[in-house]
Every structure is written in C-alpha cells, then in structure tokens.
Short mmCIF file of C-alpha atoms in Angstrom, two decimals:
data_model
loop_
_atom_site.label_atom_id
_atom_site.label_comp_id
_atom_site.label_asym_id
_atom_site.label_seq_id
_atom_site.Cartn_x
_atom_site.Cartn_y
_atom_site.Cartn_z
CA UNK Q 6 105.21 102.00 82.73
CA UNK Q 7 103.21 99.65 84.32
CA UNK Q 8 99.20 98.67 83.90
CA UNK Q 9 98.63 100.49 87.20
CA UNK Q 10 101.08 103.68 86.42
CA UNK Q 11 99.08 104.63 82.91
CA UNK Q 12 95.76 104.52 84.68
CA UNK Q 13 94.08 108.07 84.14
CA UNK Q 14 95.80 110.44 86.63
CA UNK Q 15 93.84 110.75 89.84
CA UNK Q 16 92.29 114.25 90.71
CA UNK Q 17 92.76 116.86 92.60
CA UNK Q 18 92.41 116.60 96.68
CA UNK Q 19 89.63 119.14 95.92
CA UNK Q 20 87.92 117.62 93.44
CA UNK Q 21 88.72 113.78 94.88
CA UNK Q 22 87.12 115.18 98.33
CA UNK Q 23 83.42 116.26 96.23
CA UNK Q 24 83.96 112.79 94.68
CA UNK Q 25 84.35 111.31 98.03
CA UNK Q 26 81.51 113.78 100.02
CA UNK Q 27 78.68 111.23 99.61
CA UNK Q 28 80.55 108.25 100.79
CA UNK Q 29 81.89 110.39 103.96
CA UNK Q 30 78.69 112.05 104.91
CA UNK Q 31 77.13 108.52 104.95
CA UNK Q 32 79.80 107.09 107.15
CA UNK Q 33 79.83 110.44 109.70
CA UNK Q 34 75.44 109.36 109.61
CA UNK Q 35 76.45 105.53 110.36
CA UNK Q 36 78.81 106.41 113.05
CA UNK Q 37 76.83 109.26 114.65
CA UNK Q 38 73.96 106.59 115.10
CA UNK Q 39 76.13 104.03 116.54
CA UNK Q 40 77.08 106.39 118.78
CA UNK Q 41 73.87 107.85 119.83
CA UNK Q 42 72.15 104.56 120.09
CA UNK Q 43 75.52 103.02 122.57
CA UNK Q 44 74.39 106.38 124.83
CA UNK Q 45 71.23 105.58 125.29
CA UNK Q 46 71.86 102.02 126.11
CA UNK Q 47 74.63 102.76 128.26
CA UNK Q 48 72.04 105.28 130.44
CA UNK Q 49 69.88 102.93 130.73
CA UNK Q 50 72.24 100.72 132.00
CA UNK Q 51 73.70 103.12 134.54
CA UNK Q 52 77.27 103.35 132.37
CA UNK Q 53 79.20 105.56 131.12
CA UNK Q 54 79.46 105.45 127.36
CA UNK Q 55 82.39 107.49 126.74
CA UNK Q 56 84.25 105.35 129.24
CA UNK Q 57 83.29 102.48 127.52
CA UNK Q 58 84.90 103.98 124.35
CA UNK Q 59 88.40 105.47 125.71
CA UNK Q 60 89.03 104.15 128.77
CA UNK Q 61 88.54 99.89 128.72
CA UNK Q 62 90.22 96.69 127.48
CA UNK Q 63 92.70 98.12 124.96
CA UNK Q 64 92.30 101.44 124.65
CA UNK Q 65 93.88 101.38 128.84
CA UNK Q 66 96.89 99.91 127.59
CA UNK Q 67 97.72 102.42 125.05
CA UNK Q 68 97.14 105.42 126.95
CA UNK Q 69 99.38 103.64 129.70
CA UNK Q 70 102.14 103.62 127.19
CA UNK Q 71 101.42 107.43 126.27
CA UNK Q 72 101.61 108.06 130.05
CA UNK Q 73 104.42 105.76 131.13
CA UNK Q 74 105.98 104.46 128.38
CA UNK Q 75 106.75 101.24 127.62
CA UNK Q 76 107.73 98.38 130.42
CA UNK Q 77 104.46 97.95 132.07
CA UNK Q 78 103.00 94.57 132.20
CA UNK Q 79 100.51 92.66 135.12
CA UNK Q 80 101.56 89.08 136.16
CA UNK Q 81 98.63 86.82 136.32
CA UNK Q 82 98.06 84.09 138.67
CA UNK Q 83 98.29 81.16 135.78
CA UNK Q 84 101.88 82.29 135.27
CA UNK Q 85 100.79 84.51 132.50
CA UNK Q 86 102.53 88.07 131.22
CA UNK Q 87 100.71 90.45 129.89
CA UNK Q 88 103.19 93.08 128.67
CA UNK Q 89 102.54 96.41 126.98
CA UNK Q 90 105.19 95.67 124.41
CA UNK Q 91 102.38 93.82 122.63
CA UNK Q 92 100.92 97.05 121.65
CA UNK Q 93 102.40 98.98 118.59
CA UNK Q 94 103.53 102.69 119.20
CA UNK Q 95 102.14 104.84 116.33
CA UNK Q 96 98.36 105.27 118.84
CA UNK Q 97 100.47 106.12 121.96
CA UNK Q 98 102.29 108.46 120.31
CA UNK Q 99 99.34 110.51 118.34
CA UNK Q 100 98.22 110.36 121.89
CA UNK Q 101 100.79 111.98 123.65
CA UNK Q 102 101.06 114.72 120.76
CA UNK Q 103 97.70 115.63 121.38
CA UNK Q 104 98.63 115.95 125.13
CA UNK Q 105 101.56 117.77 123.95
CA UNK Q 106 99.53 120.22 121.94
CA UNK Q 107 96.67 120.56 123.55
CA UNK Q 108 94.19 119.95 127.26
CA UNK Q 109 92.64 116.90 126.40
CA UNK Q 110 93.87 113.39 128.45
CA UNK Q 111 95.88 110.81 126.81
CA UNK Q 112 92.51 108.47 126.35
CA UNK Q 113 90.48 112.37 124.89
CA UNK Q 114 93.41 112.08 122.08
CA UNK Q 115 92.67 108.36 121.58
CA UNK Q 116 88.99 109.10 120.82
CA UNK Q 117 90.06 112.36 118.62
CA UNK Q 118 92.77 109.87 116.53
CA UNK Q 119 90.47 107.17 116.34
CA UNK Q 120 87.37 109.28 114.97
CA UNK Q 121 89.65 111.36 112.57
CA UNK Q 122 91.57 108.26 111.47
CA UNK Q 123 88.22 106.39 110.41
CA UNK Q 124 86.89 109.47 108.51
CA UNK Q 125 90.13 109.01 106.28
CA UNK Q 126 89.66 105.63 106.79
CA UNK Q 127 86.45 105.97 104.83
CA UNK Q 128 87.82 108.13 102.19
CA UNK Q 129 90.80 105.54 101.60
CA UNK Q 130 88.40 103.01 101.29
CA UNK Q 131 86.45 104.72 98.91
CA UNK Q 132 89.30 105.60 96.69
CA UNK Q 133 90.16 102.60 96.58
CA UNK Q 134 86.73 101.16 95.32
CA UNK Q 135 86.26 103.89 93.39
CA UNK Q 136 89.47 103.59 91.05
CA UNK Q 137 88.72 99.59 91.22
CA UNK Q 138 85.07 99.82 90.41
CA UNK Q 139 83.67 103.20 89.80
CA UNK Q 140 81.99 105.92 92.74
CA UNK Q 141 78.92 104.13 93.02
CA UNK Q 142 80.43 101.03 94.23
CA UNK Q 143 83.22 103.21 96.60
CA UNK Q 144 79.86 104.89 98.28
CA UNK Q 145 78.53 101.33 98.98
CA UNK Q 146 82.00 99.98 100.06
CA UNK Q 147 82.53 102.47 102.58
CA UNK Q 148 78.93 102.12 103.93
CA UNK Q 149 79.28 98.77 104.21
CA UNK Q 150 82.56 99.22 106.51
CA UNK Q 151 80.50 101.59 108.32
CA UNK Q 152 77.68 99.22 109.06
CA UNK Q 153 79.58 96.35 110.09
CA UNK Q 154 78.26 94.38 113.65
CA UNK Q 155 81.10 95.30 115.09
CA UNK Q 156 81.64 99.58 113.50
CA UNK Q 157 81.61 100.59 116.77
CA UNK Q 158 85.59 99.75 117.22
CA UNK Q 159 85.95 102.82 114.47
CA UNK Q 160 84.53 105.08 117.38
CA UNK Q 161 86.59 103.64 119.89
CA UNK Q 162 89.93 104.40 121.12
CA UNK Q 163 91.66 101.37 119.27
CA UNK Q 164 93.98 100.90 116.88
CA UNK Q 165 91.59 99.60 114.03
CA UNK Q 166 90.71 103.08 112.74
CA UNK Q 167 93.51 104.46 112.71
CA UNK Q 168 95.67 101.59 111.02
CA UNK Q 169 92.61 100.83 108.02
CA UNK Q 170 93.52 104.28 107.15
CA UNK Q 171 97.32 103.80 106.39
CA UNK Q 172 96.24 100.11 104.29
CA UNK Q 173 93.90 101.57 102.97
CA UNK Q 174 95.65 104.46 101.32
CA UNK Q 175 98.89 102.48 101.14
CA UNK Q 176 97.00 100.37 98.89
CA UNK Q 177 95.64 103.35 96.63
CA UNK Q 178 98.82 104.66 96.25
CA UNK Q 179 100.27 101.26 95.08
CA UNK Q 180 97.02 100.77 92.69
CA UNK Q 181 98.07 104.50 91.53
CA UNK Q 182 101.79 103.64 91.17
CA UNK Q 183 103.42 105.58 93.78
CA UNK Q 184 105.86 103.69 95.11
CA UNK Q 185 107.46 105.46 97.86
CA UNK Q 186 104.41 107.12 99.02
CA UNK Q 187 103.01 103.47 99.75
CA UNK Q 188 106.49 102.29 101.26
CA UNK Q 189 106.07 105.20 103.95
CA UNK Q 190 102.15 104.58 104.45
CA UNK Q 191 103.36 100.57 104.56
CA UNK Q 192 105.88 102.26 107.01
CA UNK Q 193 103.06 103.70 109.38
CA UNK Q 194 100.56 100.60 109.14
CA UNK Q 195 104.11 98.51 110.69
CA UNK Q 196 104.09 100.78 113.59
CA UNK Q 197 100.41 100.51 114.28
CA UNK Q 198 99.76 96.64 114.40
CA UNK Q 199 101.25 93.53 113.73
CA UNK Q 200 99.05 92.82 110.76
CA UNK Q 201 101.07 95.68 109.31
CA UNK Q 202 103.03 93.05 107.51
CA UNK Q 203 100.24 92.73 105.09
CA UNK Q 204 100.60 96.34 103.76
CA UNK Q 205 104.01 95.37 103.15
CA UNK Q 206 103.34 91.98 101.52
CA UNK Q 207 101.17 93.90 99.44
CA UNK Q 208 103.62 96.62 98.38
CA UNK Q 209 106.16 94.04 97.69
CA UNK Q 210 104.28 91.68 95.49
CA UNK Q 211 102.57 94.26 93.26
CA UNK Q 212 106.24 95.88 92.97
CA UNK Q 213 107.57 93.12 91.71
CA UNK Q 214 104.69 91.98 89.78
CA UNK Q 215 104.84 95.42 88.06
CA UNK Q 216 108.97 94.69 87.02
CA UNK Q 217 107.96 91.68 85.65
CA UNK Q 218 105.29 93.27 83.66
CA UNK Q 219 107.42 96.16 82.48
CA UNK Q 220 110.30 93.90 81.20
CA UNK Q 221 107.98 91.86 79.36
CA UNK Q 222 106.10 95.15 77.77
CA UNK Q 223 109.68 96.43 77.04
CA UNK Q 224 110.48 93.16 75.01
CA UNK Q 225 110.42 93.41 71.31
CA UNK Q 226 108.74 90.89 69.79
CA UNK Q 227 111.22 88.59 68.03
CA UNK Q 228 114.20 90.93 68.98
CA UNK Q 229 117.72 89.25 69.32
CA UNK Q 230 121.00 89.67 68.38
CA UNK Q 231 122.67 87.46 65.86
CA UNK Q 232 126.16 86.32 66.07
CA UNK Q 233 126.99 87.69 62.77
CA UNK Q 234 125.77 91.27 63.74
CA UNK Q 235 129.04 93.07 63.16
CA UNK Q 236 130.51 94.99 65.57
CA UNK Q 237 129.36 98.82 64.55
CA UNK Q 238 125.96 97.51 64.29
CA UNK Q 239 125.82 96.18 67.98
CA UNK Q 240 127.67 99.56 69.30
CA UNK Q 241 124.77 101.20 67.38
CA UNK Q 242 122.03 99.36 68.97
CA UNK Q 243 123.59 100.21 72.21
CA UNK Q 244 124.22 103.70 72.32
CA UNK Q 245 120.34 104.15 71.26
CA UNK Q 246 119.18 101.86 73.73
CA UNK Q 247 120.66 104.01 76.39
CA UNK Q 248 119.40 107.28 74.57
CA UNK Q 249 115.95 106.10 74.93
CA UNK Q 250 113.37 107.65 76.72
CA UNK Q 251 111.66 104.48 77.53
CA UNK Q 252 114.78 102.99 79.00
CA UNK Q 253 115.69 105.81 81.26
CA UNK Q 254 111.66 106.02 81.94
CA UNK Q 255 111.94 102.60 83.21
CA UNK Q 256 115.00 102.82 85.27
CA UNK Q 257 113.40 105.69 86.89
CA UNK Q 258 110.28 103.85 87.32
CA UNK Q 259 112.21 100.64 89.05
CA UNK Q 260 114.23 103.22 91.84
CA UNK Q 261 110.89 104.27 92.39
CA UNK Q 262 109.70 100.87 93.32
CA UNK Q 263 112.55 99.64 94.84
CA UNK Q 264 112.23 102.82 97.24
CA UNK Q 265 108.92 101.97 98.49
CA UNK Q 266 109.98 98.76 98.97
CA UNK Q 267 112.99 99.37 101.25
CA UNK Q 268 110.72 101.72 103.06
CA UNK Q 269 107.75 99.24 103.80
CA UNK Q 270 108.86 96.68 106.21
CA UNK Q 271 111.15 99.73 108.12
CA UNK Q 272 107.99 99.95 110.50
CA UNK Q 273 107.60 96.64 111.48
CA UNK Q 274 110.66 94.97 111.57
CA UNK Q 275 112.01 98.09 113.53
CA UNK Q 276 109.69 97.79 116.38
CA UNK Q 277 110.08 94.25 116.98
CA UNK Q 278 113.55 94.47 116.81
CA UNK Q 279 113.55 96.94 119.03
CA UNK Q 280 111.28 94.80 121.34
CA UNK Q 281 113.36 91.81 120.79
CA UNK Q 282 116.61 94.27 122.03
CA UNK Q 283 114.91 95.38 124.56
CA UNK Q 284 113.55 92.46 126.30
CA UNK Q 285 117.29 91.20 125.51
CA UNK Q 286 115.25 88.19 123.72
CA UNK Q 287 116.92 89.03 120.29
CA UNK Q 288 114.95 89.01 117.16
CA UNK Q 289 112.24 86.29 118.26
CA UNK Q 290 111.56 88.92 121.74
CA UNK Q 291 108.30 89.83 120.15
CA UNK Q 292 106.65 86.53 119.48
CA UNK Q 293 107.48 85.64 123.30
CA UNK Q 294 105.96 88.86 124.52
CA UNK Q 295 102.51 87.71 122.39
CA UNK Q 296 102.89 84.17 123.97
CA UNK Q 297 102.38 85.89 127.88
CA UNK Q 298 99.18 86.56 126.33
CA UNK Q 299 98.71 83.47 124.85
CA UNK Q 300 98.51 84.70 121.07
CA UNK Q 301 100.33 83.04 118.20
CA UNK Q 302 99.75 81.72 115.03
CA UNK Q 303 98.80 78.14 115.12
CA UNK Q 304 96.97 77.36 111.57
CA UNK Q 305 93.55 77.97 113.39
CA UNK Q 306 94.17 74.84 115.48
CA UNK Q 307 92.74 76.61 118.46
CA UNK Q 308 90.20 78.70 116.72
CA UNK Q 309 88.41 75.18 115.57
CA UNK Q 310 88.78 73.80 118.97
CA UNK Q 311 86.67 76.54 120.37
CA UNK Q 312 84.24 76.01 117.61
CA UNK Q 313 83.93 72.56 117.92
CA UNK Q 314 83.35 72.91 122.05
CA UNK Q 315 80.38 75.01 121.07
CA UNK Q 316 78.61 71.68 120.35
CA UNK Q 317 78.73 69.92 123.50
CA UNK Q 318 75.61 71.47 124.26
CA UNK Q 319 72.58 72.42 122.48
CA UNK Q 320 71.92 76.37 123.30
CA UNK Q 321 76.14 76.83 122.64
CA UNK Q 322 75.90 74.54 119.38
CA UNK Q 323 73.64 77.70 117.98
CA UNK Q 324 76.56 79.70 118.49
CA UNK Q 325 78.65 77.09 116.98
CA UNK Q 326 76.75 77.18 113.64
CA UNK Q 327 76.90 81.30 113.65
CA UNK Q 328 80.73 80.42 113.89
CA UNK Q 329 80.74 78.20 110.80
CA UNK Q 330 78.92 80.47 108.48
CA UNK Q 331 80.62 83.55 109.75
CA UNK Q 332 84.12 82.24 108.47
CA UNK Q 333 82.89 80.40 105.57
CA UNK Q 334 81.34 83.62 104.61
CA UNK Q 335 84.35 85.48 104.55
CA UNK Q 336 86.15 82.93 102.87
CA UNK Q 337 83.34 82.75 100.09
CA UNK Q 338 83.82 87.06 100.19
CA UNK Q 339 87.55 85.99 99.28
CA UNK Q 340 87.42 83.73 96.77
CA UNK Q 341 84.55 85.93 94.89
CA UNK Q 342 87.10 88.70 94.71
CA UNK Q 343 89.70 86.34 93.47
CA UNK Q 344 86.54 85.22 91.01
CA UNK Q 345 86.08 89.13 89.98
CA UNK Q 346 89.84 89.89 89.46
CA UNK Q 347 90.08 92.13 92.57
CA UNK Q 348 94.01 93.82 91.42
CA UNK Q 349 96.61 91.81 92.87
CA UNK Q 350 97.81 94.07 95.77
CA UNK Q 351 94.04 93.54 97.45
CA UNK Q 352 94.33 90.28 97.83
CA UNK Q 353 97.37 89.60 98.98
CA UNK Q 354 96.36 92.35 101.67
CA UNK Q 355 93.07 90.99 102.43
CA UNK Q 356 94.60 87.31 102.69
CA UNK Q 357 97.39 88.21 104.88
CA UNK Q 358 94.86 89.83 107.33
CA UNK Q 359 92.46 87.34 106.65
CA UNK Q 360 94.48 84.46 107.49
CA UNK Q 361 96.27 86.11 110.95
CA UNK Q 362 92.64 86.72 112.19
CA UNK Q 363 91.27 83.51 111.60
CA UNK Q 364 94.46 81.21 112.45
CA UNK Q 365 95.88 82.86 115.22
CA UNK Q 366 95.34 81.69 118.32
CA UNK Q 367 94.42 84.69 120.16
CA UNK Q 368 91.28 85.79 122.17
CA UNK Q 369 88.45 84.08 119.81
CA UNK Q 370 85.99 87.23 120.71
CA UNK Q 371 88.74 89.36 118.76
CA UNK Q 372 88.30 87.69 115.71
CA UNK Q 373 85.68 89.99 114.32
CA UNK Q 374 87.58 93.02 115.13
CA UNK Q 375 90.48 91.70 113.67
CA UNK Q 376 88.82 91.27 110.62
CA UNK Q 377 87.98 94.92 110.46
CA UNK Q 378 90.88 96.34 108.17
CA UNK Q 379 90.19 93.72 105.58
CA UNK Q 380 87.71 95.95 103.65
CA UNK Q 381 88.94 94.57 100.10
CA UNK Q 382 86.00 91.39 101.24
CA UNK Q 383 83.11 94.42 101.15
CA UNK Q 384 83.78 94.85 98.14
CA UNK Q 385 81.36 92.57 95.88
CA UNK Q 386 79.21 93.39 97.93
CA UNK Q 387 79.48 96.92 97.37
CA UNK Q 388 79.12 95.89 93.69
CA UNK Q 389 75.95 94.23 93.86
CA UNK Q 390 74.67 96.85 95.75
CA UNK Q 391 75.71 99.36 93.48
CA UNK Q 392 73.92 97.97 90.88
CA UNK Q 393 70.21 98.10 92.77
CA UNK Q 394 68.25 101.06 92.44
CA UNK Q 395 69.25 103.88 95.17
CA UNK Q 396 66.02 104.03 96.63
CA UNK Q 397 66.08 99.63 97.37
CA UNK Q 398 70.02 100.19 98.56
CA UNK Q 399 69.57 103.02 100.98
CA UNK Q 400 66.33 100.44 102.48
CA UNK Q 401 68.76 97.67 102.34
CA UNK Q 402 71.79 99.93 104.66
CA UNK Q 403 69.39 102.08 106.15
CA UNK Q 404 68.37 98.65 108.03
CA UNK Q 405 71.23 97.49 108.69
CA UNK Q 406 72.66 100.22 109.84
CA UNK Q 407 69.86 100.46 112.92
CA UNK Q 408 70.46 96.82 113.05
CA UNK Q 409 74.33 97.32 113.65
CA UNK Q 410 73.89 100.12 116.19
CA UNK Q 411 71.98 98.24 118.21
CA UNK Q 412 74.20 95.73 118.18
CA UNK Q 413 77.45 97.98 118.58
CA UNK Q 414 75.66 99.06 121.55
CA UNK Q 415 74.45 95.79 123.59
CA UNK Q 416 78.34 94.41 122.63
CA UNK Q 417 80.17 97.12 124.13
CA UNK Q 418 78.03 97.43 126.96
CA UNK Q 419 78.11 93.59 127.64
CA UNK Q 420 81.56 91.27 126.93
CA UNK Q 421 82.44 93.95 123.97
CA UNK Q 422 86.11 93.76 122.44
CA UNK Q 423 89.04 92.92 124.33
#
C-alpha cells in the first residue's frame, strides 16, 4: 500500500458533510453577497442581472449547443471562425437534461448546474485541504475560492464551477487512493474543458509515483538470491511469495491504478477525436478549431506582448504593473506550495492549469478566469490564515469578501468575462 492508501480512512458522507458545514455555509454567504450586490448594480444600471449571468459571452454558446447541437459557428469579417466545437459537452448536456426533466430553459439549467456544481465545488475543495492540512485550513481554502475578484464566474452559467468540482474531487480521491473513482472524475473534468488534461496528468503521475513507492516498500533490505541457492530452496521462496498477502495486496492495488489510469484521458482524448473526425481534420481538428478563435499555446509570447504594450502610455502602464504582480504572485503562490510539500498530485494539477492560463495565447481578459480551478495556489494562504485568531480572519474575509462583490459586480456589468 501506498503513503496515500494507509492514510486514516475518510468518514462517512454524513459525518464528512458536518465536517464540511462551516466551509459550505460560508461559501453559500460569499456567493449570496456577490449576487445581491451584482443586482443592485445591475438596477441601477438599467440591466438585467440574471441575463448577465445565463445568457452572455459563453454561457450563449453552450446553451446553443444544448439547443442545436453542435455545428454552429459565426464567420467574422477578419477571416476568423468561431466554432462551437471549441466548447466541451459535459455543460450542454446537464443542460439539456434539465430541459429534459424539467420547465426551466436551457440557460435556467446552466445557472442550476453552475450554482450546484460550485457548492460541491466548495466541499471538494475543502476535502481536499482538509486531509492536506487539517479543517481549519479547508474552511479558509474554500473561502478564499469564494472571495476571489473574479467568484462571480461560480454564479454564472460557465463551465468553471462545474469542472473545479470534478478536479477537485478527482484529486481527493487520488490523495485517498481510489484509483478508478479518480480515472472516471478525470473522465468528466476531459469532457468539461480542455484544461481537463491536468486532472489526468495528475492521476497519472501520482499513479505511477505510488508503483514506484510500493516496489521500493516491498523490497527487502539486502534480499537476493545467490547462485548457490539450491534448487528446493528457490521453489520454496517462490511458492510463498505468491501465497503472500502482501503480494496479492499489491497486485490488486496496481489493477486498481492502472484502471483509473486507462479511464482518465477517455474524456478528453475522445472529444477531440471526435472533433478532429468530425471536422474531417483528423486528430489535430481541435487545435484548428481553437486557432478560428485565435487561442493556442504559444509559451506566453503573446500574453507578454500585451503586457509590455501597457507601457506605451502612462495611465495603461498602471495596468501594466497590476499585470506583473498579478502573475508573479501566482507564481510565488506556486513555488510556496512546492516550498511546503503540497502532495505531488496538486502540483502537477495546479501547474498544468497554471501554465495553459498564463501561456496560451487566448483572450488576455480570460486569464483570471482561467485561473479559477487552480485552487491548490489558495492554499498557503488558507494556512496562514488558519493560524490567526477567528475573530482577526473573519475581519480579514469579511473585507474582502465586500471588496470582491463589488468588484464581481462592476466586472460583469462592464467588459466582464468572455
């Protein structure tokens, strides 16, 4: 058995739920003021705020492919192609089951998935923190995800909710060791988004980290056979090798890994295949379907660019700077988990998404969002606020939470997230 198999045994969904309560009534608070405080703005500017949460920017193209399926896609004057094959299918079709089941429109079940998917969001979040670090810091470390400038997207009908759920758990059930319940979960997250590869560069690593461990716990120290060993004697050693319990405890133990990782990259690599066949653009269909909207993965080539054109002028070079400290900042949250022995599966998960949402050349306004499933960089944070007293960490969130709400609410009722 491996490190992360002999770990106490988790409890019961009862008894993990009371665990959890705190963190998830905090989060439902958070949300429930971003959501009152994007209202009010939105009155006062003469919008709509529940329009502004289901029915703009991304949250059209999904319920277009709930409606109509896939094969939609506007032409743009600069030669541009804008396809709907860009966008995963897990959200359109959670959509068009609640249709299926129930009155509400394709973009109502986009808000219901969305604000149900970040609840459990939260609660994988704080299981994870919570087995990592203890409750305290898995109450912070979801409140923290709830109060981030740009929460709001948990409310919204986008894909960020739902698919931070699936990592999030996917990566509690590897930390727990089970295998093929993190393969399907790594599964899901591939047919959500395209960062879904880093659930499954996650699962894959820690598997095989965890065979590597096991064969080196199951060597005996010094053990060897000698070419003089006769003949009974090695027949012997065999025969209770394959008696043992530890052997067959193992074998069990590698199916069981070897299952979850078969089962991870099914998700992703199935839908871009199936992109790739259907565009008749083989394999590499995808990555041209992301080029009509000018996305890619170019090293952050473009990203700096941008940054760097912020300082041709002094108001712009403000933003500029805000730019600088916002990435090096999540860098620095990076390497201080690498610096606090975060378990391996979080940071290969958190780089992965890291990495595609700072060196991709997509939309540079997305970049924050993007960043929003990568709640492993909360986390020491959520340790040094879990070890102030409650009454100077509930000032500290209490603030920013108001501060974040406002925020949420001016962004989405301004340029807000393509």
């Amino acid at each position: 058995m491996t490190d992360l198999e002999t770990r106490a045994a988790p409890p019961s969904r009862a008894g993990a739920l009371r665990r959890a309560a705190p963190a998830l009534l905090g989060y439902a608070a958070v949300r429930a003021l971003g959501l009152v405080a994007l209202a009010v703005w939105s009155a006062a500017r003469d919008k709509d705020a529940y329009t502004l949460l289901t029915a703009r920017w991304d949250a059209l193209w999904y319920t277009r492919v709930a409606e109509l399926g896939y094969g939609y896609e506007v032409r743009l004057a600069n030669g541009d192609v804008h396809s709907n094959l860009a966008f995963f299918p897990l959200l359109p079709w959670l959509e068009r089951l609640v249709t299926a089941v129930s009155p509400l429109s394709p973009a109502d079940g986009g808000f219901l998935v969305s604000l149900v998917a970040s609840l459990a969001a939260a609660w994988g979040i704080f299981a994870v923190a919570d087995h990592v670090y203890g409750r305290r810091a898995g109450v912070c470390a979801v409140l923290l995800w709830a109060v981030l400038p740009v929460g709001i997207v948990q409310s919204m009908a986008y894909s960020e909710s739902l698919f931070t759920a699936l990592a999030a758990w996917a990566l509690y059930a590897v930390l727990t060791g089970r295998w093929p319940v993190a393969g399907v979960l790594a599964l899901l997250a591939g047919l959500t988004r395209p960062v879904g590869m880093a659930v499954v560069a996650a699962v894959w690593v820690a598997a095989i980290a965890s065979v590597v461990r096991d064969r080196r716990a199951n060597e005996p120290d010094g053990a060897h056979i000698t070419p003089s060993a006769p003949a009974s004697a090695l027949t012997s050693s065999s025969a209770s090798l394959s008696a043992s319990p530890s052997v067959v405890a193992s074998a069990s133990a590698d199916a069981s890994r070897v299952l979850g990782m078969l089962l991870a990259p099914l998700g992703t690599a199935g839908y871009v295949l199936w992109v790739g066949h259907h565009t008749g653009k083989g394999p590499l269909g995808y990555l041209e379907v992301q080029a009509g909207w000018r996305n890619g993965f170019d090293g952050g080539y473009a990203f700096a660019r941008f940054v760097a054109e912020k300082f041709t002028s002094f108001p712009s070079a403000l933003a500029g700077v805000g730019l600088i400290a916002g990435v090096v900042s999540v860098v620095w949250l990076y390497l201080v988990g690498v610096r606090q022995r975060q378990p391996l599966p979080l940071l290969v998960y958190t780089g992965v998404v890291t990495a595609l949402a700072l060196c991709a050349s997509s939309y540079f306004g997305s970049k924050p969002r993007l960043l929003v499933p990568a709640f492993p960089l909360l986390l020491p944070l959520a340790l040094a606020l879990a070890r102030l007293r409650t009454r100077r960490s509930t000032v500290v969130l209490g603030s920013v939470a108001v501060a974040s709400a406002v925020y949420g609410a001016f962004w989405l009722n301004g340029s807000g997230p393509p």
